[in-house]
Amino acid sequence: MMRTPRLLILFAFPIFALALFSLSRNRADGVQLSQRNFAFAQKQLTLALERLGDSQNNPRSTNNDGTLQLVPSKDWTSGFFPGCLWLIYEYTGEEKWKIAAQKFTRNLEQEKLNGTTHDMGFKMFCSFGNGYRLTGDREYREILLESAKMLITRFNPKVGCIRSWDHHQHLWQYPVIIDNMMNLELLFWAAKESGDLTFYNVARQHAETTMKNQFRPDYSTWHVLNYDTATGQVLDRHTHQGYAHESTWARGQAWALYGFIMVYRETREQRFLNQAVHIANFILNHKNFPEDMVPYWDFDVPNIYNELRDASAAAILCSALYELSTHLDREGVNYKSAADKILANLSSEKYLAKPGKNANFLLMHAVGNKPANTEIDMPIIYADYYFLEANLRKLKIEKMADGMK
Ligand code: GLY
């Protein structure tokens, strides 16, 4: 039998022990960072709640003069504020956050019957969906099922996708945007909850059609696809919020990543996980992906180093990468460390607001729609939602890793 040379053991043991020590110290630092972020979120949202009183409208962003911008339930972002409150309730377990979340969730109930939008999932799953997951409230379950039924009325079997927008009908016959992947989570949930596989089949078909048509060979995305409803063929591949039709809009790419990871979680079909890995690699290996991993608003905008970052794209990406890391074996480590880096940078003073500032939003420097010149370098509520979700995911991952020791 070969014997391990004594000298090797002598050197290898301290190196191994040091590596273990530094790993557990990094983990402890990361946990503290997320705990600090939740403490800060509680301060900011307490102030926001005081300011909102009994508002029927929910916060979205700020106006150009820095004042708070509120939106009615029909706005696609209306579910994120109650969603943030639910995530804080999940973290703290404190009744006061549940009561606040219930109140701002209630503002959205009528949206279950709004069939004019694909944003049903964004609105209802972040609000009622988190609420049902955390409280088991049967009324929320019914509202969610009605919402899911309404969403699938927008599915066209010839195209194989849910229609995104009804506006700009002079431009697009049947527009499907990459963001729409996010709305599928509501349908997967509805299938499990009701046993009706129609929801599952619609969601899976939408993902499959999107995977076939909405990606370039390098796994970058087109924002808007315009389909012919008679043939199901793609008529145009456009952008609406990115720099150009052939550029890659950063938040769209982040939606794609998050969406395909979620579709893999729900279907367990390897091809969806492969797609997610390719999308992640496109982002992480891109020459214009900056050192601090908070993307510029579009990957291909000229003079990119003078352009704005989009903290919302970073927050979505960060949360998605944490989940991706849990579905992979050894390569998962790289995606987790990318997520850790994004989280640390978003938590720095460059992106995280000071208490009482930023109209009580958490993150600064998001870009809503650059071509339309709206929400440029602003706080935006969905950045905060995915930032909180990323922090929760991080804490869960670290807790599991601790439990395995
Ligand atoms: N769904 C719209 C956006 O991401 O801006």
GROMACS .gro file of C-alpha atoms and ligand atoms in nm:
model
  410
    1MET     CA    1   0.000   0.000   0.000
    2MET     CA    2   0.123   0.351  -0.091
    3ARG     CA    3   0.191   0.567   0.208
    4THR     CA    4   0.116   0.940   0.203
    5PRO     CA    5   0.444   1.115   0.266
    6ARG     CA    6   0.448   1.266   0.614
    7LEU     CA    7   0.570   1.603   0.479
    8LEU     CA    8   0.267   1.628   0.250
    9ILE     CA    9   0.032   1.574   0.544
   10LEU     CA   10   0.225   1.829   0.744
   11PHE     CA   11   0.172   2.098   0.477
   12ALA     CA   12  -0.165   1.992   0.340
   13PHE     CA   13  -0.345   1.987   0.673
   14PRO     CA   14  -0.290   2.354   0.767
   15ILE     CA   15  -0.379   2.465   0.411
   16PHE     CA   16  -0.701   2.264   0.424
   17ALA     CA   17  -0.785   2.397   0.771
   18LEU     CA   18  -0.715   2.755   0.657
   19ALA     CA   19  -0.939   2.711   0.350
   20LEU     CA   20  -1.220   2.578   0.570
   21PHE     CA   21  -1.174   2.862   0.816
   22SER     CA   22  -1.184   3.129   0.545
   23LEU     CA   23  -1.489   2.965   0.383
   24SER     CA   24  -1.683   2.972   0.707
   25ARG     CA   25  -1.570   3.331   0.778
   26ASN     CA   26  -1.689   3.441   0.429
   27ARG     CA   27  -2.016   3.267   0.495
   28ALA     CA   28  -2.059   3.442   0.831
   29ASP     CA   29  -1.978   3.781   0.670
   30GLY     CA   30  -2.233   3.717   0.394
   31VAL     CA   31  -2.500   3.624   0.645
   32GLN     CA   32  -2.433   3.940   0.844
   33LEU     CA   33  -2.456   4.147   0.528
   34SER     CA   34  -2.802   4.008   0.449
   35GLN     CA   35  -2.910   4.057   0.810
   36ARG     CA   36  -2.799   4.421   0.786
   37ASN     CA   37  -2.988   4.459   0.459
   38PHE     CA   38  -3.307   4.330   0.621
   39ALA     CA   39  -3.258   4.563   0.920
   40PHE     CA   40  -3.224   4.852   0.674
   41ALA     CA   41  -3.528   4.736   0.474
   42GLN     CA   42  -3.737   4.731   0.791
   43LYS     CA   43  -3.637   5.092   0.866
   44GLN     CA   44  -3.711   5.211   0.513
   45LEU     CA   45  -4.041   5.029   0.481
   46THR     CA   46  -4.157   5.144   0.825
   47LEU     CA   47  -4.109   5.502   0.702
   48ALA     CA   48  -4.279   5.418   0.372
   49LEU     CA   49  -4.579   5.271   0.553
   50GLU     CA   50  -4.612   5.580   0.775
   51ARG     CA   51  -4.613   5.795   0.467
   52LEU     CA   52  -4.861   5.578   0.275
   53GLY     CA   53  -5.130   5.557   0.541
   54ASP     CA   54  -5.442   5.409   0.381
   55SER     CA   55  -5.330   5.463   0.022
   56GLN     CA   56  -5.514   5.252  -0.236
   57ASN     CA   57  -5.215   5.295  -0.467
   58ASN     CA   58  -4.877   5.126  -0.426
   59PRO     CA   59  -4.524   5.273  -0.462
   60ARG     CA   60  -4.348   5.228  -0.793
   61SER     CA   61  -4.064   5.479  -0.821
   62THR     CA   62  -3.996   5.849  -0.778
   63ASN     CA   63  -4.105   6.139  -0.992
   64ASN     CA   64  -3.837   6.355  -1.153
   65ASP     CA   65  -3.842   6.586  -0.849
   66GLY     CA   66  -3.764   6.294  -0.616
   67THR     CA   67  -4.115   6.266  -0.472
   68LEU     CA   68  -4.279   5.927  -0.435
   69GLN     CA   69  -4.462   5.791  -0.738
   70LEU     CA   70  -4.768   5.578  -0.658
   71VAL     CA   71  -4.952   5.360  -0.906
   72PRO     CA   72  -5.298   5.202  -0.920
   73SER     CA   73  -5.341   4.825  -0.917
   74LYS     CA   74  -5.352   4.799  -1.297
   75ASP     CA   75  -4.987   4.906  -1.323
   76TRP     CA   76  -4.757   4.606  -1.387
   77THR     CA   77  -4.543   4.695  -1.084
   78SER     CA   78  -4.827   4.715  -0.828
   79GLY     CA   79  -4.752   4.374  -0.673
   80PHE     CA   80  -4.390   4.439  -0.581
   81PHE     CA   81  -4.452   4.664  -0.279
   82PRO     CA   82  -4.678   4.413  -0.105
   83GLY     CA   83  -4.427   4.151  -0.222
   84CYS     CA   84  -4.148   4.334  -0.034
   85LEU     CA   85  -4.367   4.345   0.277
   86TRP     CA   86  -4.431   3.970   0.251
   87LEU     CA   87  -4.059   3.899   0.218
   88ILE     CA   88  -3.990   4.107   0.529
   89TYR     CA   89  -4.265   3.915   0.706
   90GLU     CA   90  -4.100   3.591   0.594
   91TYR     CA   91  -3.769   3.710   0.740
   92THR     CA   92  -3.898   3.854   1.068
   93GLY     CA   93  -4.211   3.648   1.135
   94GLU     CA   94  -4.354   3.963   1.292
   95GLU     CA   95  -4.729   4.014   1.282
   96LYS     CA   96  -4.703   4.385   1.197
   97TRP     CA   97  -4.541   4.304   0.861
   98LYS     CA   98  -4.809   4.049   0.783
   99ILE     CA   99  -5.080   4.306   0.854
  100ALA     CA  100  -4.909   4.565   0.634
  101ALA     CA  101  -4.859   4.310   0.355
  102GLN     CA  102  -5.225   4.204   0.371
  103LYS     CA  103  -5.335   4.565   0.345
  104PHE     CA  104  -5.134   4.647   0.032
  105THR     CA  105  -5.209   4.309  -0.123
  106ARG     CA  106  -5.580   4.381  -0.089
  107ASN     CA  107  -5.537   4.686  -0.318
  108LEU     CA  108  -5.483   4.446  -0.609
  109GLU     CA  109  -5.779   4.209  -0.584
  110GLN     CA  110  -5.969   4.349  -0.883
  111GLU     CA  111  -5.674   4.266  -1.108
  112LYS     CA  112  -5.776   3.899  -1.109
  113LEU     CA  113  -6.034   3.995  -1.372
  114ASN     CA  114  -5.804   4.213  -1.580
  115GLY     CA  115  -5.753   4.018  -1.901
  116THR     CA  116  -5.585   4.304  -2.085
  117THR     CA  117  -5.235   4.222  -1.964
  118HIS     CA  118  -4.978   3.944  -1.943
  119ASP     CA  119  -4.840   4.099  -1.623
  120MET     CA  120  -5.080   3.898  -1.408
  121GLY     CA  121  -4.797   3.693  -1.259
  122PHE     CA  122  -4.587   3.994  -1.166
  123LYS     CA  123  -4.886   4.156  -1.000
  124MET     CA  124  -5.063   3.866  -0.835
  125PHE     CA  125  -4.790   3.613  -0.763
  126CYS     CA  126  -4.559   3.861  -0.585
  127SER     CA  127  -4.850   3.981  -0.370
  128PHE     CA  128  -5.118   3.712  -0.324
  129GLY     CA  129  -4.874   3.435  -0.417
  130ASN     CA  130  -4.628   3.518  -0.140
  131GLY     CA  131  -4.924   3.580   0.090
  132TYR     CA  132  -5.069   3.235   0.021
  133ARG     CA  133  -4.729   3.067   0.056
  134LEU     CA  134  -4.674   3.230   0.395
  135THR     CA  135  -5.024   3.224   0.544
  136GLY     CA  136  -5.223   2.957   0.358
  137ASP     CA  137  -5.516   3.203   0.334
  138ARG     CA  138  -5.781   3.022   0.123
  139GLU     CA  139  -5.922   3.346  -0.013
  140TYR     CA  140  -5.581   3.426  -0.163
  141ARG     CA  141  -5.580   3.082  -0.323
  142GLU     CA  142  -5.912   3.150  -0.497
  143ILE     CA  143  -5.794   3.492  -0.617
  144LEU     CA  144  -5.477   3.337  -0.757
  145LEU     CA  145  -5.666   3.063  -0.938
  146GLU     CA  146  -5.899   3.317  -1.095
  147SER     CA  147  -5.597   3.523  -1.199
  148ALA     CA  148  -5.435   3.220  -1.360
  149LYS     CA  149  -5.758   3.142  -1.550
  150MET     CA  150  -5.766   3.496  -1.679
  151LEU     CA  151  -5.399   3.485  -1.783
  152ILE     CA  152  -5.441   3.176  -2.000
  153THR     CA  153  -5.715   3.348  -2.200
  154ARG     CA  154  -5.422   3.531  -2.362
  155PHE     CA  155  -5.266   3.207  -2.492
  156ASN     CA  156  -5.281   3.140  -2.864
  157PRO     CA  157  -5.210   2.772  -2.947
  158LYS     CA  158  -5.111   2.854  -3.305
  159VAL     CA  159  -4.833   3.082  -3.177
  160GLY     CA  160  -4.761   2.874  -2.868
  161CYS     CA  161  -4.729   3.180  -2.647
  162ILE     CA  162  -4.926   3.410  -2.420
  163ARG     CA  163  -4.975   3.749  -2.583
  164SER     CA  164  -4.786   4.022  -2.398
  165TRP     CA  165  -4.915   4.362  -2.498
  166ASP     CA  166  -5.233   4.498  -2.652
  167HIS     CA  167  -5.077   4.839  -2.721
  168HIS     CA  168  -4.880   4.939  -3.035
  169GLN     CA  169  -5.111   4.734  -3.259
  170HIS     CA  170  -4.985   4.929  -3.560
  171LEU     CA  171  -4.638   4.783  -3.493
  172TRP     CA  172  -4.701   4.428  -3.380
  173GLN     CA  173  -4.972   4.178  -3.463
  174TYR     CA  174  -4.898   3.949  -3.167
  175PRO     CA  175  -4.614   4.075  -2.943
  176VAL     CA  176  -4.444   3.844  -2.696
  177ILE     CA  177  -4.177   3.996  -2.474
  178ILE     CA  178  -3.903   3.808  -2.292
  179ASP     CA  179  -4.030   3.946  -1.957
  180ASN     CA  180  -4.339   3.729  -2.005
  181MET     CA  181  -4.139   3.426  -1.888
  182MET     CA  182  -4.183   3.560  -1.535
  183ASN     CA  183  -4.561   3.527  -1.549
  184LEU     CA  184  -4.542   3.151  -1.598
  185GLU     CA  185  -4.473   3.085  -1.230
  186LEU     CA  186  -4.836   3.167  -1.148
  187LEU     CA  187  -4.949   2.905  -1.402
  188PHE     CA  188  -4.720   2.631  -1.272
  189TRP     CA  189  -4.851   2.705  -0.923
  190ALA     CA  190  -5.214   2.694  -1.046
  191ALA     CA  191  -5.157   2.354  -1.211
  192LYS     CA  192  -5.022   2.206  -0.886
  193GLU     CA  193  -5.290   2.365  -0.673
  194SER     CA  194  -5.592   2.283  -0.892
  195GLY     CA  195  -5.473   1.965  -1.062
  196ASP     CA  196  -5.571   2.120  -1.397
  197LEU     CA  197  -5.285   2.049  -1.635
  198THR     CA  198  -5.401   2.315  -1.882
  199PHE     CA  199  -5.207   2.570  -1.677
  200TYR     CA  200  -4.894   2.355  -1.686
  201ASN     CA  201  -4.922   2.287  -2.059
  202VAL     CA  202  -4.965   2.656  -2.145
  203ALA     CA  203  -4.666   2.756  -1.931
  204ARG     CA  204  -4.444   2.481  -2.069
  205GLN     CA  205  -4.545   2.555  -2.429
  206HIS     CA  206  -4.477   2.926  -2.382
  207ALA     CA  207  -4.129   2.846  -2.247
  208GLU     CA  208  -4.061   2.606  -2.533
  209THR     CA  209  -4.167   2.853  -2.803
  210THR     CA  210  -3.963   3.127  -2.636
  211MET     CA  211  -3.658   2.903  -2.617
  212LYS     CA  212  -3.693   2.822  -2.988
  213ASN     CA  213  -3.749   3.174  -3.118
  214GLN     CA  214  -3.638   3.444  -2.879
  215PHE     CA  215  -3.266   3.364  -2.846
  216ARG     CA  216  -2.976   3.437  -3.076
  217PRO     CA  217  -2.712   3.164  -3.121
  218ASP     CA  218  -2.505   3.322  -2.840
  219TYR     CA  219  -2.805   3.295  -2.600
  220SER     CA  220  -2.871   3.667  -2.592
  221THR     CA  221  -3.237   3.766  -2.621
  222TRP     CA  222  -3.456   3.977  -2.839
  223HIS     CA  223  -3.693   4.179  -2.627
  224VAL     CA  224  -4.008   4.170  -2.845
  225LEU     CA  225  -4.112   3.900  -3.091
  226ASN     CA  226  -4.397   3.974  -3.327
  227TYR     CA  227  -4.587   3.661  -3.434
  228ASP     CA  228  -4.824   3.598  -3.721
  229THR     CA  229  -5.138   3.452  -3.565
  230ALA     CA  230  -5.240   3.274  -3.889
  231THR     CA  231  -4.914   3.081  -3.932
  232GLY     CA  232  -4.747   3.103  -3.590
  233GLN     CA  233  -4.432   3.231  -3.764
  234VAL     CA  234  -4.215   3.512  -3.628
  235LEU     CA  235  -4.268   3.831  -3.830
  236ASP     CA  236  -4.021   4.064  -3.652
  237ARG     CA  237  -3.762   4.053  -3.379
  238HIS     CA  238  -3.755   4.391  -3.208
  239THR     CA  239  -3.668   4.576  -2.893
  240HIS     CA  240  -3.881   4.826  -2.705
  241GLN     CA  241  -3.674   4.904  -2.397
  242GLY     CA  242  -3.328   4.813  -2.522
  243TYR     CA  243  -3.085   5.016  -2.730
  244ALA     CA  244  -3.151   4.851  -3.070
  245HIS     CA  245  -3.331   4.555  -3.223
  246GLU     CA  246  -3.003   4.363  -3.237
  247SER     CA  247  -2.873   4.465  -2.895
  248THR     CA  248  -2.927   4.286  -2.565
  249TRP     CA  249  -3.137   4.476  -2.312
  250ALA     CA  250  -2.990   4.394  -1.971
  251ARG     CA  251  -3.312   4.352  -1.774
  252GLY     CA  252  -3.461   4.139  -2.050
  253GLN     CA  253  -3.162   3.907  -2.029
  254ALA     CA  254  -3.206   3.888  -1.651
  255TRP     CA  255  -3.578   3.806  -1.689
  256ALA     CA  256  -3.482   3.530  -1.932
  257LEU     CA  257  -3.235   3.380  -1.687
  258TYR     CA  258  -3.473   3.395  -1.392
  259GLY     CA  259  -3.758   3.260  -1.608
  260PHE     CA  260  -3.576   2.954  -1.741
  261ILE     CA  261  -3.441   2.861  -1.398
  262MET     CA  262  -3.798   2.873  -1.266
  263VAL     CA  263  -3.925   2.666  -1.560
  264TYR     CA  264  -3.657   2.405  -1.486
  265ARG     CA  265  -3.759   2.403  -1.117
  266GLU     CA  266  -4.120   2.339  -1.216
  267THR     CA  267  -4.067   2.088  -1.499
  268ARG     CA  268  -3.732   1.926  -1.411
  269GLU     CA  269  -3.655   1.912  -1.785
  270GLN     CA  270  -3.279   1.929  -1.829
  271ARG     CA  271  -3.300   2.136  -2.150
  272PHE     CA  272  -3.446   2.427  -1.955
  273LEU     CA  273  -3.160   2.414  -1.705
  274ASN     CA  274  -2.910   2.398  -1.992
  275GLN     CA  275  -3.074   2.707  -2.141
  276ALA     CA  276  -3.046   2.890  -1.809
  277VAL     CA  277  -2.676   2.801  -1.780
  278HIS     CA  278  -2.613   2.936  -2.132
  279ILE     CA  279  -2.799   3.260  -2.051
  280ALA     CA  280  -2.601   3.301  -1.729
  281ASN     CA  281  -2.274   3.241  -1.911
  282PHE     CA  282  -2.364   3.497  -2.178
  283ILE     CA  283  -2.402   3.757  -1.903
  284LEU     CA  284  -2.111   3.664  -1.681
  285ASN     CA  285  -1.862   3.626  -1.968
  286HIS     CA  286  -1.973   3.931  -2.166
  287LYS     CA  287  -1.694   4.179  -2.243
  288ASN     CA  288  -1.921   4.464  -2.136
  289PHE     CA  289  -2.023   4.308  -1.807
  290PRO     CA  290  -1.857   4.540  -1.555
  291GLU     CA  291  -1.620   4.450  -1.275
  292ASP     CA  292  -1.884   4.513  -1.005
  293MET     CA  293  -2.135   4.296  -1.197
  294VAL     CA  294  -2.411   4.558  -1.199
  295PRO     CA  295  -2.492   4.563  -1.571
  296TYR     CA  296  -2.517   4.864  -1.794
  297TRP     CA  297  -2.879   4.902  -1.904
  298ASP     CA  298  -2.798   4.742  -2.241
  299PHE     CA  299  -2.500   4.517  -2.322
  300ASP     CA  300  -2.442   4.676  -2.662
  301VAL     CA  301  -2.506   5.046  -2.618
  302PRO     CA  302  -2.226   5.256  -2.776
  303ASN     CA  303  -1.981   5.434  -2.542
  304ILE     CA  304  -2.096   5.191  -2.280
  305TYR     CA  305  -1.856   5.314  -2.011
  306ASN     CA  306  -2.045   5.646  -2.007
  307GLU     CA  307  -2.381   5.475  -1.980
  308LEU     CA  308  -2.601   5.406  -1.680
  309ARG     CA  309  -2.609   5.091  -1.474
  310ASP     CA  310  -2.938   4.916  -1.406
  311ALA     CA  311  -2.952   4.803  -1.044
  312SER     CA  312  -3.285   4.630  -1.115
  313ALA     CA  313  -3.121   4.399  -1.371
  314ALA     CA  314  -2.848   4.326  -1.115
  315ALA     CA  315  -3.099   4.239  -0.842
  316ILE     CA  316  -3.294   4.001  -1.070
  317LEU     CA  317  -2.968   3.845  -1.190
  318CYS     CA  318  -2.842   3.804  -0.833
  319SER     CA  319  -3.156   3.630  -0.711
  320ALA     CA  320  -3.163   3.408  -1.021
  321LEU     CA  321  -2.796   3.307  -0.981
  322TYR     CA  322  -2.856   3.201  -0.621
  323GLU     CA  323  -3.132   2.970  -0.736
  324LEU     CA  324  -2.925   2.844  -1.031
  325SER     CA  325  -2.643   2.750  -0.794
  326THR     CA  326  -2.880   2.519  -0.605
  327HIS     CA  327  -2.969   2.319  -0.917
  328LEU     CA  328  -2.610   2.238  -1.010
  329ASP     CA  329  -2.338   2.029  -0.852
  330ARG     CA  330  -1.984   2.157  -0.859
  331GLU     CA  331  -2.039   2.438  -1.114
  332GLY     CA  332  -2.302   2.578  -0.881
  333VAL     CA  333  -2.021   2.722  -0.669
  334ASN     CA  334  -1.922   2.968  -0.943
  335TYR     CA  335  -2.276   3.097  -0.986
  336LYS     CA  336  -2.314   3.135  -0.611
  337SER     CA  337  -1.994   3.333  -0.584
  338ALA     CA  338  -2.107   3.558  -0.872
  339ALA     CA  339  -2.435   3.615  -0.684
  340ASP     CA  340  -2.241   3.688  -0.363
  341LYS     CA  341  -2.036   3.947  -0.545
  342ILE     CA  342  -2.341   4.119  -0.693
  343LEU     CA  343  -2.512   4.119  -0.356
  344ALA     CA  344  -2.209   4.271  -0.184
  345ASN     CA  345  -2.186   4.544  -0.449
  346LEU     CA  346  -2.558   4.624  -0.440
  347SER     CA  347  -2.523   4.648  -0.063
  348SER     CA  348  -2.247   4.909  -0.092
  349GLU     CA  349  -2.308   5.281  -0.061
  350LYS     CA  350  -2.287   5.316  -0.437
  351TYR     CA  351  -2.623   5.140  -0.482
  352LEU     CA  352  -2.789   5.109  -0.140
  353ALA     CA  353  -2.965   5.420  -0.013
  354LYS     CA  354  -2.912   5.586   0.322
  355PRO     CA  355  -3.190   5.544   0.581
  356GLY     CA  356  -3.470   5.796   0.531
  357LYS     CA  357  -3.349   5.886   0.179
  358ASN     CA  358  -3.437   5.766  -0.171
  359ALA     CA  359  -3.813   5.811  -0.106
  360ASN     CA  360  -3.772   5.509   0.125
  361PHE     CA  361  -3.680   5.268  -0.153
  362LEU     CA  362  -3.378   5.045  -0.090
  363LEU     CA  363  -3.173   5.054  -0.409
  364MET     CA  364  -3.074   5.352  -0.619
  365HIS     CA  365  -2.973   5.360  -0.986
  366ALA     CA  366  -3.226   5.154  -1.178
  367VAL     CA  367  -3.322   5.225  -1.538
  368GLY     CA  368  -3.685   5.170  -1.636
  369ASN     CA  369  -3.715   5.258  -2.003
  370LYS     CA  370  -3.420   5.446  -2.151
  371PRO     CA  371  -3.553   5.484  -2.508
  372ALA     CA  372  -3.874   5.637  -2.370
  373ASN     CA  373  -3.667   5.849  -2.129
  374THR     CA  374  -3.866   5.731  -1.828
  375GLU     CA  375  -3.732   5.619  -1.491
  376ILE     CA  376  -3.373   5.695  -1.568
  377ASP     CA  377  -3.133   5.634  -1.280
  378MET     CA  378  -3.413   5.603  -1.027
  379PRO     CA  379  -3.519   5.377  -0.746
  380ILE     CA  380  -3.776   5.129  -0.882
  381ILE     CA  381  -3.977   4.893  -0.666
  382TYR     CA  382  -3.897   4.572  -0.855
  383ALA     CA  383  -3.524   4.627  -0.792
  384ASP     CA  384  -3.602   4.626  -0.419
  385TYR     CA  385  -3.822   4.317  -0.445
  386TYR     CA  386  -3.559   4.102  -0.616
  387PHE     CA  387  -3.287   4.244  -0.389
  388LEU     CA  388  -3.482   4.126  -0.083
  389GLU     CA  389  -3.551   3.792  -0.248
  390ALA     CA  390  -3.179   3.753  -0.323
  391ASN     CA  391  -3.097   3.821   0.042
  392LEU     CA  392  -3.349   3.560   0.156
  393ARG     CA  393  -3.219   3.306  -0.091
  394LYS     CA  394  -2.865   3.372   0.027
  395LEU     CA  395  -2.963   3.322   0.391
  396LYS     CA  396  -3.141   2.995   0.310
  397ILE     CA  397  -2.843   2.865   0.113
  398GLU     CA  398  -2.600   2.950   0.395
  399LYS     CA  399  -2.828   2.794   0.655
  400MET     CA  400  -2.844   2.472   0.453
  401ALA     CA  401  -2.467   2.470   0.411
  402ASP     CA  402  -2.427   2.517   0.786
  403GLY     CA  403  -2.670   2.235   0.855
  404MET     CA  404  -2.463   2.001   0.636
  405LYS     CA  405  -2.139   2.055   0.827
  406GLY     N1  406  -4.178   4.428  -1.787
  406GLY     C1  407  -4.125   4.554  -1.806
  406GLY     C2  408  -3.988   4.577  -1.760
  406GLY     O1  409  -3.910   4.495  -1.722
  406GLY     O2  410  -3.956   4.693  -1.766
   0.00000   0.00000   0.00000
